[in-house]
């Protein structure tokens, strides 16, 4: 596997006390250095091009964000720019594109882009939830434009990726599967949001009640996420890797432990091995406890780097009541689309 990493993301600053704080960049720097010392290739990204961004964002929106260059601007109640943010967000989207190129090239079949700011809340024409450009959406559109007929996006960030869903909800070629805390920010991602028009069935939301544990995620992955992916048979798997479902995370209320992030990633790697010769490109989204972020990122990278590692789920000893309820609801909503 390969890591796409730039130290420049440190310069995307947010106000003191903001969860998307610069120290997250130091954690990613340390993780990249550690894997580099173990022989993993680490490359810097180039900025996403206007053409790549225009596949998922409005031209007028790109202009508005570009005008924040050199300025600190409050774009929405949670989302700020610093003078460098525009440039850094271009690098984040570019890193996701580069991870896709690596995965599709066949040389390195999996790649992870260490990026900030995150992207999955960014809408076609609106910054939201710390996100400026929807990097995973840019990556999916880039893959589609470069020969991938079907792209699956899996999002295990604890928040629903409203932007990603909305950008692809009418597109049957891009599957979006999200497991997230509900009710919670941003308020979208209900189980009956299944896609629109020709895209019906290709949005799969699995909302989970607050307090979900390792067993709940295991249940959801084995019963919904993996079976849907196998039936969809993607040419590329993309992963929005957020680590804020971790029990230590200060924002959300889930109780997931570190080994589950490796297990979820390993599940997706196995599906990619089965469906598309291991083509998997991941990028970071949220994750606001620095210790949990470092350990969970290590686990996810380890799962991508070891071709023989199967998923090793931890056990909390707590029964999967939330997971089973979520699976029942997803089965009912998707009865006509998938065999679950
Ligand atoms: Zn998040």
mmCIF file of C-alpha atoms and ligand atoms in Angstrom:
data_model
loop_
_atom_site.group_PDB
_atom_site.id
_atom_site.type_symbol
_atom_site.label_atom_id
_atom_site.label_comp_id
_atom_site.label_asym_id
_atom_site.label_seq_id
_atom_site.Cartn_x
_atom_site.Cartn_y
_atom_site.Cartn_z
ATOM 1 C CA UNK A 1 0.000 0.000 0.000
ATOM 2 C CA UNK A 2 0.977 3.626 -0.344
ATOM 3 C CA UNK A 3 0.393 6.730 1.764
ATOM 4 C CA UNK A 4 -0.292 10.114 0.196
ATOM 5 C CA UNK A 5 0.718 12.719 2.717
ATOM 6 C CA UNK A 6 1.640 16.382 2.872
ATOM 7 C CA UNK A 7 2.928 18.406 5.780
ATOM 8 C CA UNK A 8 1.212 21.444 4.292
ATOM 9 C CA UNK A 9 -2.114 20.499 5.870
ATOM 10 C CA UNK A 10 -0.787 21.842 9.180
ATOM 11 C CA UNK A 11 -1.301 25.319 7.774
ATOM 12 C CA UNK A 12 -5.061 24.881 7.576
ATOM 13 C CA UNK A 13 -5.746 26.527 10.936
ATOM 14 C CA UNK A 14 -8.972 26.805 12.873
ATOM 15 C CA UNK A 15 -9.852 28.950 15.891
ATOM 16 C CA UNK A 16 -8.402 27.837 19.270
ATOM 17 C CA UNK A 17 -10.525 25.114 20.843
ATOM 18 C CA UNK A 18 -12.061 24.066 17.516
ATOM 19 C CA UNK A 19 -12.169 20.244 17.153
ATOM 20 C CA UNK A 20 -10.544 20.375 13.681
ATOM 21 C CA UNK A 21 -7.382 21.703 15.322
ATOM 22 C CA UNK A 22 -3.864 21.833 13.912
ATOM 23 C CA UNK A 23 -2.589 19.141 16.303
ATOM 24 C CA UNK A 24 -4.455 16.596 14.178
ATOM 25 C CA UNK A 25 -1.855 17.302 11.499
ATOM 26 C CA UNK A 26 0.980 16.436 13.903
ATOM 27 C CA UNK A 27 -0.651 13.062 14.580
ATOM 28 C CA UNK A 28 -0.853 12.360 10.838
ATOM 29 C CA UNK A 29 2.771 13.463 10.370
ATOM 30 C CA UNK A 30 3.897 11.029 13.074
ATOM 31 C CA UNK A 31 1.839 8.174 11.643
ATOM 32 C CA UNK A 32 3.244 8.782 8.150
ATOM 33 C CA UNK A 33 6.814 8.898 9.491
ATOM 34 C CA UNK A 34 6.300 5.647 11.422
ATOM 35 C CA UNK A 35 5.034 3.739 8.370
ATOM 36 C CA UNK A 36 7.721 5.229 6.167
ATOM 37 C CA UNK A 37 10.355 3.852 8.560
ATOM 38 C CA UNK A 38 8.685 0.445 8.140
ATOM 39 C CA UNK A 39 9.131 0.609 4.373
ATOM 40 C CA UNK A 40 5.753 1.970 3.239
ATOM 41 C CA UNK A 41 6.031 4.384 0.319
ATOM 42 C CA UNK A 42 4.936 7.917 1.262
ATOM 43 C CA UNK A 43 4.357 10.457 -1.518
ATOM 44 C CA UNK A 44 3.269 14.112 -1.524
ATOM 45 C CA UNK A 45 0.072 15.066 -3.394
ATOM 46 C CA UNK A 46 -0.418 17.674 -6.065
ATOM 47 C CA UNK A 47 -3.381 20.042 -5.933
ATOM 48 C CA UNK A 48 -6.700 18.917 -7.427
ATOM 49 C CA UNK A 49 -7.375 20.606 -10.756
ATOM 50 C CA UNK A 50 -10.372 22.798 -11.534
ATOM 51 C CA UNK A 51 -11.587 20.125 -13.952
ATOM 52 C CA UNK A 52 -11.473 17.482 -11.192
ATOM 53 C CA UNK A 53 -13.347 19.715 -8.727
ATOM 54 C CA UNK A 54 -15.982 20.789 -11.272
ATOM 55 C CA UNK A 55 -17.162 17.184 -11.570
ATOM 56 C CA UNK A 56 -18.774 17.510 -8.127
ATOM 57 C CA UNK A 57 -18.746 21.233 -7.244
ATOM 58 C CA UNK A 58 -20.366 24.311 -8.808
ATOM 59 C CA UNK A 59 -18.074 26.752 -10.592
ATOM 60 C CA UNK A 60 -19.473 29.653 -8.601
ATOM 61 C CA UNK A 61 -18.756 27.803 -5.336
ATOM 62 C CA UNK A 62 -15.137 27.146 -6.412
ATOM 63 C CA UNK A 63 -14.757 30.837 -7.104
ATOM 64 C CA UNK A 64 -16.150 31.777 -3.682
ATOM 65 C CA UNK A 65 -13.758 29.405 -1.862
ATOM 66 C CA UNK A 66 -10.802 30.569 -3.970
ATOM 67 C CA UNK A 67 -11.579 34.126 -2.835
ATOM 68 C CA UNK A 68 -10.822 33.112 0.778
ATOM 69 C CA UNK A 69 -7.136 32.855 -0.210
ATOM 70 C CA UNK A 70 -5.092 34.955 2.162
ATOM 71 C CA UNK A 71 -8.012 35.487 4.531
ATOM 72 C CA UNK A 72 -9.638 33.968 7.603
ATOM 73 C CA UNK A 73 -13.333 33.566 6.826
ATOM 74 C CA UNK A 74 -16.222 31.973 8.726
ATOM 75 C CA UNK A 75 -18.121 29.985 6.087
ATOM 76 C CA UNK A 76 -20.741 28.395 8.344
ATOM 77 C CA UNK A 77 -21.131 28.053 12.147
ATOM 78 C CA UNK A 78 -18.482 25.247 12.237
ATOM 79 C CA UNK A 79 -16.390 25.911 9.170
ATOM 80 C CA UNK A 80 -13.531 28.373 8.940
ATOM 81 C CA UNK A 81 -10.714 29.175 6.573
ATOM 82 C CA UNK A 82 -7.251 30.440 7.342
ATOM 83 C CA UNK A 83 -5.224 32.275 4.660
ATOM 84 C CA UNK A 84 -3.858 28.911 3.414
ATOM 85 C CA UNK A 85 -7.042 26.824 3.633
ATOM 86 C CA UNK A 86 -8.016 27.052 -0.020
ATOM 87 C CA UNK A 87 -4.624 25.765 -1.099
ATOM 88 C CA UNK A 88 -4.618 23.044 1.591
ATOM 89 C CA UNK A 89 -8.133 21.888 0.664
ATOM 90 C CA UNK A 90 -6.980 21.631 -2.977
ATOM 91 C CA UNK A 91 -4.136 19.394 -1.770
ATOM 92 C CA UNK A 92 -6.572 17.248 0.255
ATOM 93 C CA UNK A 93 -8.761 16.650 -2.792
ATOM 94 C CA UNK A 94 -5.637 16.122 -4.906
ATOM 95 C CA UNK A 95 -4.350 13.538 -2.432
ATOM 96 C CA UNK A 96 -7.621 11.604 -2.764
ATOM 97 C CA UNK A 97 -7.277 11.717 -6.561
ATOM 98 C CA UNK A 98 -3.714 10.462 -6.277
ATOM 99 C CA UNK A 99 -4.803 7.587 -4.016
ATOM 100 C CA UNK A 100 -7.337 6.622 -6.710
ATOM 101 C CA UNK A 101 -4.674 6.761 -9.423
ATOM 102 C CA UNK A 102 -2.480 4.452 -7.355
ATOM 103 C CA UNK A 103 -5.327 2.010 -6.738
ATOM 104 C CA UNK A 104 -6.337 1.960 -10.420
ATOM 105 C CA UNK A 105 -2.767 1.750 -11.751
ATOM 106 C CA UNK A 106 -2.327 -1.753 -10.431
ATOM 107 C CA UNK A 107 1.093 -1.010 -8.972
ATOM 108 C CA UNK A 108 -0.086 -0.187 -5.467
ATOM 109 C CA UNK A 109 -3.615 -1.499 -5.223
ATOM 110 C CA UNK A 110 -4.441 0.264 -1.992
ATOM 111 C CA UNK A 111 -3.589 3.748 -0.864
ATOM 112 C CA UNK A 112 -4.552 6.011 1.984
ATOM 113 C CA UNK A 113 -4.555 9.798 1.798
ATOM 114 C CA UNK A 114 -3.778 11.524 5.095
ATOM 115 C CA UNK A 115 -5.690 14.764 4.693
ATOM 116 C CA UNK A 116 -7.308 17.634 6.470
ATOM 117 C CA UNK A 117 -9.636 19.407 6.282
ATOM 118 C CA UNK A 118 -12.139 16.522 5.979
ATOM 119 C CA UNK A 119 -14.602 16.513 3.087
ATOM 120 C CA UNK A 120 -17.765 14.426 3.384
ATOM 121 C CA UNK A 121 -20.057 17.229 4.641
ATOM 122 C CA UNK A 122 -19.165 19.572 1.765
ATOM 123 C CA UNK A 123 -22.085 19.945 -0.627
ATOM 124 C CA UNK A 124 -21.889 20.765 -4.333
ATOM 125 C CA UNK A 125 -22.261 24.483 -3.524
ATOM 126 C CA UNK A 126 -21.735 24.802 0.239
ATOM 127 C CA UNK A 127 -18.991 24.390 2.861
ATOM 128 C CA UNK A 128 -20.216 22.584 5.967
ATOM 129 C CA UNK A 129 -19.031 20.749 9.073
ATOM 130 C CA UNK A 130 -15.303 21.683 8.797
ATOM 131 C CA UNK A 131 -15.332 20.601 5.101
ATOM 132 C CA UNK A 132 -14.520 22.785 2.066
ATOM 133 C CA UNK A 133 -14.206 20.347 -0.853
ATOM 134 C CA UNK A 134 -15.754 16.888 -0.861
ATOM 135 C CA UNK A 135 -12.525 14.978 -1.421
ATOM 136 C CA UNK A 136 -14.070 11.493 -1.523
ATOM 137 C CA UNK A 137 -16.637 12.691 -4.072
ATOM 138 C CA UNK A 138 -13.865 14.252 -6.175
ATOM 139 C CA UNK A 139 -12.047 10.895 -5.934
ATOM 140 C CA UNK A 140 -15.125 8.900 -6.987
ATOM 141 C CA UNK A 141 -15.825 11.176 -9.948
ATOM 142 C CA UNK A 142 -12.161 10.970 -10.961
ATOM 143 C CA UNK A 143 -12.311 7.165 -10.874
ATOM 144 C CA UNK A 144 -15.502 7.180 -12.969
ATOM 145 C CA UNK A 145 -13.845 9.462 -15.530
ATOM 146 C CA UNK A 146 -10.839 7.139 -15.689
ATOM 147 C CA UNK A 147 -12.405 3.800 -16.431
ATOM 148 C CA UNK A 148 -14.060 2.610 -13.218
ATOM 149 C CA UNK A 149 -17.623 1.714 -14.228
ATOM 150 C CA UNK A 150 -18.827 1.222 -10.647
ATOM 151 C CA UNK A 151 -17.421 2.873 -7.536
ATOM 152 C CA UNK A 152 -18.429 2.028 -3.962
ATOM 153 C CA UNK A 153 -17.909 4.598 -1.201
ATOM 154 C CA UNK A 154 -18.036 3.298 2.371
ATOM 155 C CA UNK A 155 -18.120 5.914 5.132
ATOM 156 C CA UNK A 156 -17.520 4.759 8.717
ATOM 157 C CA UNK A 157 -17.070 8.275 10.105
ATOM 158 C CA UNK A 158 -19.530 8.685 12.988
ATOM 159 C CA UNK A 159 -21.281 11.522 11.130
ATOM 160 C CA UNK A 160 -23.405 11.009 8.041
ATOM 161 C CA UNK A 161 -21.717 12.219 4.852
ATOM 162 C CA UNK A 162 -24.552 14.415 3.635
ATOM 163 C CA UNK A 163 -22.463 15.964 0.867
ATOM 164 C CA UNK A 164 -21.326 12.641 -0.544
ATOM 165 C CA UNK A 165 -24.876 11.274 -0.473
ATOM 166 C CA UNK A 166 -26.398 14.316 -2.156
ATOM 167 C CA UNK A 167 -23.766 14.490 -4.908
ATOM 168 C CA UNK A 168 -24.352 10.870 -5.982
ATOM 169 C CA UNK A 169 -27.929 10.103 -4.874
ATOM 170 C CA UNK A 170 -29.260 9.931 -8.457
ATOM 171 C CA UNK A 171 -26.258 8.020 -9.832
ATOM 172 C CA UNK A 172 -26.515 4.198 -10.030
ATOM 173 C CA UNK A 173 -22.777 3.935 -10.765
ATOM 174 C CA UNK A 174 -21.683 5.273 -7.388
ATOM 175 C CA UNK A 175 -22.847 3.360 -4.321
ATOM 176 C CA UNK A 176 -22.738 5.229 -1.013
ATOM 177 C CA UNK A 177 -22.861 3.185 2.212
ATOM 178 C CA UNK A 178 -22.759 5.063 5.524
ATOM 179 C CA UNK A 179 -22.780 3.798 9.103
ATOM 180 C CA UNK A 180 -23.340 6.689 11.486
ATOM 181 C CA UNK A 181 -24.732 7.840 14.815
ATOM 182 C CA UNK A 182 -28.382 8.878 14.629
ATOM 183 C CA UNK A 183 -29.898 11.225 15.633
ATOM 184 C CA UNK A 184 -26.823 13.415 15.288
ATOM 185 C CA UNK A 185 -25.123 16.090 13.163
ATOM 186 C CA UNK A 186 -25.817 16.795 10.290
ATOM 187 C CA UNK A 187 -29.323 15.329 10.645
ATOM 188 C CA UNK A 188 -29.388 13.517 7.301
ATOM 189 C CA UNK A 189 -28.839 9.799 6.647
ATOM 190 C CA UNK A 190 -32.168 8.276 7.651
ATOM 191 C CA UNK A 191 -32.548 4.628 6.682
ATOM 192 C CA UNK A 192 -35.294 5.485 4.182
ATOM 193 C CA UNK A 193 -32.988 7.840 2.231
ATOM 194 C CA UNK A 194 -32.151 5.181 -0.365
ATOM 195 C CA UNK A 195 -31.272 7.282 -3.417
ATOM 196 C CA UNK A 196 -33.365 8.966 -6.090
ATOM 197 C CA UNK A 197 -34.524 8.093 -9.617
ATOM 198 C CA UNK A 198 -32.046 5.766 -11.304
ATOM 199 C CA UNK A 199 -29.951 5.960 -8.148
ATOM 200 C CA UNK A 200 -32.650 4.300 -6.000
ATOM 201 C CA UNK A 201 -31.039 1.591 -3.893
ATOM 202 C CA UNK A 202 -27.514 2.938 -4.352
ATOM 203 C CA UNK A 203 -27.602 5.003 -1.162
ATOM 204 C CA UNK A 204 -27.468 2.684 1.852
ATOM 205 C CA UNK A 205 -27.732 4.381 5.234
ATOM 206 C CA UNK A 206 -27.321 2.409 8.437
ATOM 207 C CA UNK A 207 -28.109 4.813 11.287
ATOM 208 C CA UNK A 208 -27.034 3.496 14.701
ATOM 209 C CA UNK A 209 -28.271 4.568 18.106
ATOM 210 C CA UNK A 210 -25.776 6.424 20.331
ATOM 211 C CA UNK A 211 -23.688 4.072 22.496
ATOM 212 C CA UNK A 212 -23.016 1.462 19.810
ATOM 213 C CA UNK A 213 -20.140 -0.934 20.588
ATOM 214 C CA UNK A 214 -17.741 -3.112 18.574
ATOM 215 C CA UNK A 215 -20.330 -5.889 18.245
ATOM 216 C CA UNK A 216 -22.854 -3.478 16.723
ATOM 217 C CA UNK A 217 -20.421 -2.413 14.018
ATOM 218 C CA UNK A 218 -19.459 -6.043 13.410
ATOM 219 C CA UNK A 219 -23.133 -6.962 12.974
ATOM 220 C CA UNK A 220 -23.728 -4.075 10.570
ATOM 221 C CA UNK A 221 -20.619 -4.835 8.517
ATOM 222 C CA UNK A 222 -21.228 -8.578 8.213
ATOM 223 C CA UNK A 223 -24.978 -8.283 7.564
ATOM 224 C CA UNK A 224 -25.345 -5.130 5.474
ATOM 225 C CA UNK A 225 -22.119 -3.401 4.383
ATOM 226 C CA UNK A 226 -20.187 -6.415 3.060
ATOM 227 C CA UNK A 227 -23.178 -8.182 1.413
ATOM 228 C CA UNK A 228 -24.240 -4.980 -0.394
ATOM 229 C CA UNK A 229 -20.683 -4.439 -1.648
ATOM 230 C CA UNK A 230 -20.426 -8.044 -2.886
ATOM 231 C CA UNK A 231 -23.710 -7.699 -4.783
ATOM 232 C CA UNK A 232 -22.717 -4.315 -6.235
ATOM 233 C CA UNK A 233 -19.339 -5.681 -7.440
ATOM 234 C CA UNK A 234 -17.447 -2.363 -7.547
ATOM 235 C CA UNK A 235 -14.420 -1.675 -9.739
ATOM 236 C CA UNK A 236 -12.983 0.412 -6.910
ATOM 237 C CA UNK A 237 -13.731 0.732 -3.196
ATOM 238 C CA UNK A 238 -13.349 4.177 -1.614
ATOM 239 C CA UNK A 239 -13.283 4.632 2.139
ATOM 240 C CA UNK A 240 -14.172 7.777 4.077
ATOM 241 C CA UNK A 241 -12.138 6.831 7.142
ATOM 242 C CA UNK A 242 -13.301 8.884 10.090
ATOM 243 C CA UNK A 243 -12.241 7.754 13.553
ATOM 244 C CA UNK A 244 -14.770 9.689 15.605
ATOM 245 C CA UNK A 245 -16.912 6.651 16.480
ATOM 246 C CA UNK A 246 -14.066 5.817 18.879
ATOM 247 C CA UNK A 247 -15.019 5.565 22.563
ATOM 248 C CA UNK A 248 -12.509 8.316 23.407
ATOM 249 C CA UNK A 249 -13.825 10.809 20.852
ATOM 250 C CA UNK A 250 -14.930 14.075 22.486
ATOM 251 C CA UNK A 251 -17.682 14.853 19.936
ATOM 252 C CA UNK A 252 -19.711 11.704 19.370
ATOM 253 C CA UNK A 253 -21.198 9.104 21.691
ATOM 254 C CA UNK A 254 -20.187 5.725 20.298
ATOM 255 C CA UNK A 255 -18.098 3.166 22.229
ATOM 256 C CA UNK A 256 -16.011 1.631 19.451
ATOM 257 C CA UNK A 257 -12.494 0.502 20.432
ATOM 258 C CA UNK A 258 -9.312 0.855 18.389
ATOM 259 C CA UNK A 259 -9.155 -2.686 16.913
ATOM 260 C CA UNK A 260 -12.569 -2.233 15.260
ATOM 261 C CA UNK A 261 -11.138 0.379 12.886
ATOM 262 C CA UNK A 262 -8.579 -2.166 11.693
ATOM 263 C CA UNK A 263 -11.347 -4.799 11.441
ATOM 264 C CA UNK A 264 -13.702 -2.573 9.421
ATOM 265 C CA UNK A 265 -10.853 -1.639 7.086
ATOM 266 C CA UNK A 266 -9.821 -5.280 6.712
ATOM 267 C CA UNK A 267 -13.423 -6.240 5.837
ATOM 268 C CA UNK A 268 -13.381 -3.671 3.027
ATOM 269 C CA UNK A 269 -9.958 -4.803 1.843
ATOM 270 C CA UNK A 270 -11.265 -8.370 1.588
ATOM 271 C CA UNK A 271 -14.239 -7.234 -0.491
ATOM 272 C CA UNK A 272 -11.886 -5.228 -2.723
ATOM 273 C CA UNK A 273 -9.713 -8.342 -3.125
ATOM 274 C CA UNK A 274 -12.774 -10.363 -4.156
ATOM 275 C CA UNK A 275 -14.427 -7.786 -6.426
ATOM 276 C CA UNK A 276 -11.751 -5.587 -7.928
ATOM 277 C CA UNK A 277 -8.260 -7.044 -7.475
ATOM 278 C CA UNK A 278 -7.752 -5.173 -4.221
ATOM 279 C CA UNK A 279 -8.371 -1.695 -5.576
ATOM 280 C CA UNK A 280 -9.085 0.417 -2.513
ATOM 281 C CA UNK A 281 -8.419 4.092 -1.875
ATOM 282 C CA UNK A 282 -9.045 5.539 1.577
ATOM 283 C CA UNK A 283 -8.869 9.049 2.950
ATOM 284 C CA UNK A 284 -9.183 10.487 6.421
ATOM 285 C CA UNK A 285 -12.303 12.339 7.569
ATOM 286 C CA UNK A 286 -12.967 13.099 11.278
ATOM 287 C CA UNK A 287 -11.419 11.823 14.529
ATOM 288 C CA UNK A 288 -10.903 14.352 17.312
ATOM 289 C CA UNK A 289 -9.188 12.497 20.151
ATOM 290 C CA UNK A 290 -5.520 12.600 19.196
ATOM 291 C CA UNK A 291 -4.513 9.349 20.909
ATOM 292 C CA UNK A 292 -7.467 7.458 19.437
ATOM 293 C CA UNK A 293 -6.799 8.996 16.023
ATOM 294 C CA UNK A 294 -3.151 7.865 16.029
ATOM 295 C CA UNK A 295 -3.929 4.323 17.167
ATOM 296 C CA UNK A 296 -6.955 3.855 14.887
ATOM 297 C CA UNK A 297 -5.101 5.226 11.866
ATOM 298 C CA UNK A 298 -2.270 2.794 12.584
ATOM 299 C CA UNK A 299 -4.792 -0.031 12.702
ATOM 300 C CA UNK A 300 -6.405 0.981 9.421
ATOM 301 C CA UNK A 301 -3.045 1.326 7.669
ATOM 302 C CA UNK A 302 -1.946 -2.012 9.085
ATOM 303 C CA UNK A 303 -5.071 -3.641 7.646
ATOM 304 C CA UNK A 304 -4.339 -2.174 4.206
ATOM 305 C CA UNK A 305 -0.648 -3.012 4.362
ATOM 306 C CA UNK A 306 -0.902 -6.685 5.321
ATOM 307 C CA UNK A 307 -2.384 -8.681 2.448
ATOM 308 C CA UNK A 308 -2.980 -11.691 4.685
ATOM 309 C CA UNK A 309 -4.654 -9.938 7.614
ATOM 310 C CA UNK A 310 -8.290 -10.893 7.874
ATOM 311 C CA UNK A 311 -10.654 -8.854 10.043
ATOM 312 C CA UNK A 312 -9.960 -9.387 13.748
ATOM 313 C CA UNK A 313 -12.927 -7.934 15.594
ATOM 314 C CA UNK A 314 -12.543 -7.124 19.292
ATOM 315 C CA UNK A 315 -15.151 -8.130 21.819
ATOM 316 C CA UNK A 316 -16.721 -5.737 24.286
ATOM 317 C CA UNK A 317 -18.894 -8.475 25.813
ATOM 318 C CA UNK A 318 -21.969 -6.301 25.212
ATOM 319 C CA UNK A 319 -24.837 -7.694 23.169
ATOM 320 C CA UNK A 320 -25.405 -6.157 19.739
ATOM 321 C CA UNK A 321 -28.898 -4.786 20.326
ATOM 322 C CA UNK A 322 -28.285 -1.484 18.485
ATOM 323 C CA UNK A 323 -26.625 -3.260 15.577
ATOM 324 C CA UNK A 324 -29.488 -5.719 15.182
ATOM 325 C CA UNK A 325 -32.090 -2.955 15.274
ATOM 326 C CA UNK A 326 -30.147 -1.015 12.644
ATOM 327 C CA UNK A 327 -29.840 -4.106 10.432
ATOM 328 C CA UNK A 328 -33.581 -4.836 10.676
ATOM 329 C CA UNK A 329 -34.379 -1.294 9.571
ATOM 330 C CA UNK A 330 -31.879 -1.412 6.691
ATOM 331 C CA UNK A 331 -33.250 -4.770 5.515
ATOM 332 C CA UNK A 332 -36.779 -3.374 5.452
ATOM 333 C CA UNK A 333 -35.738 -0.218 3.582
ATOM 334 C CA UNK A 334 -33.664 -2.119 1.009
ATOM 335 C CA UNK A 335 -35.796 -5.244 0.537
ATOM 336 C CA UNK A 336 -36.418 -4.462 -3.147
ATOM 337 C CA UNK A 337 -32.796 -3.538 -3.887
ATOM 338 C CA UNK A 338 -30.486 -6.031 -2.135
ATOM 339 C CA UNK A 339 -30.582 -9.589 -0.742
ATOM 340 C CA UNK A 340 -29.843 -8.990 2.936
HETATM 341 ZN ZN1 LIG B 1 -17.110 12.912 11.663
#
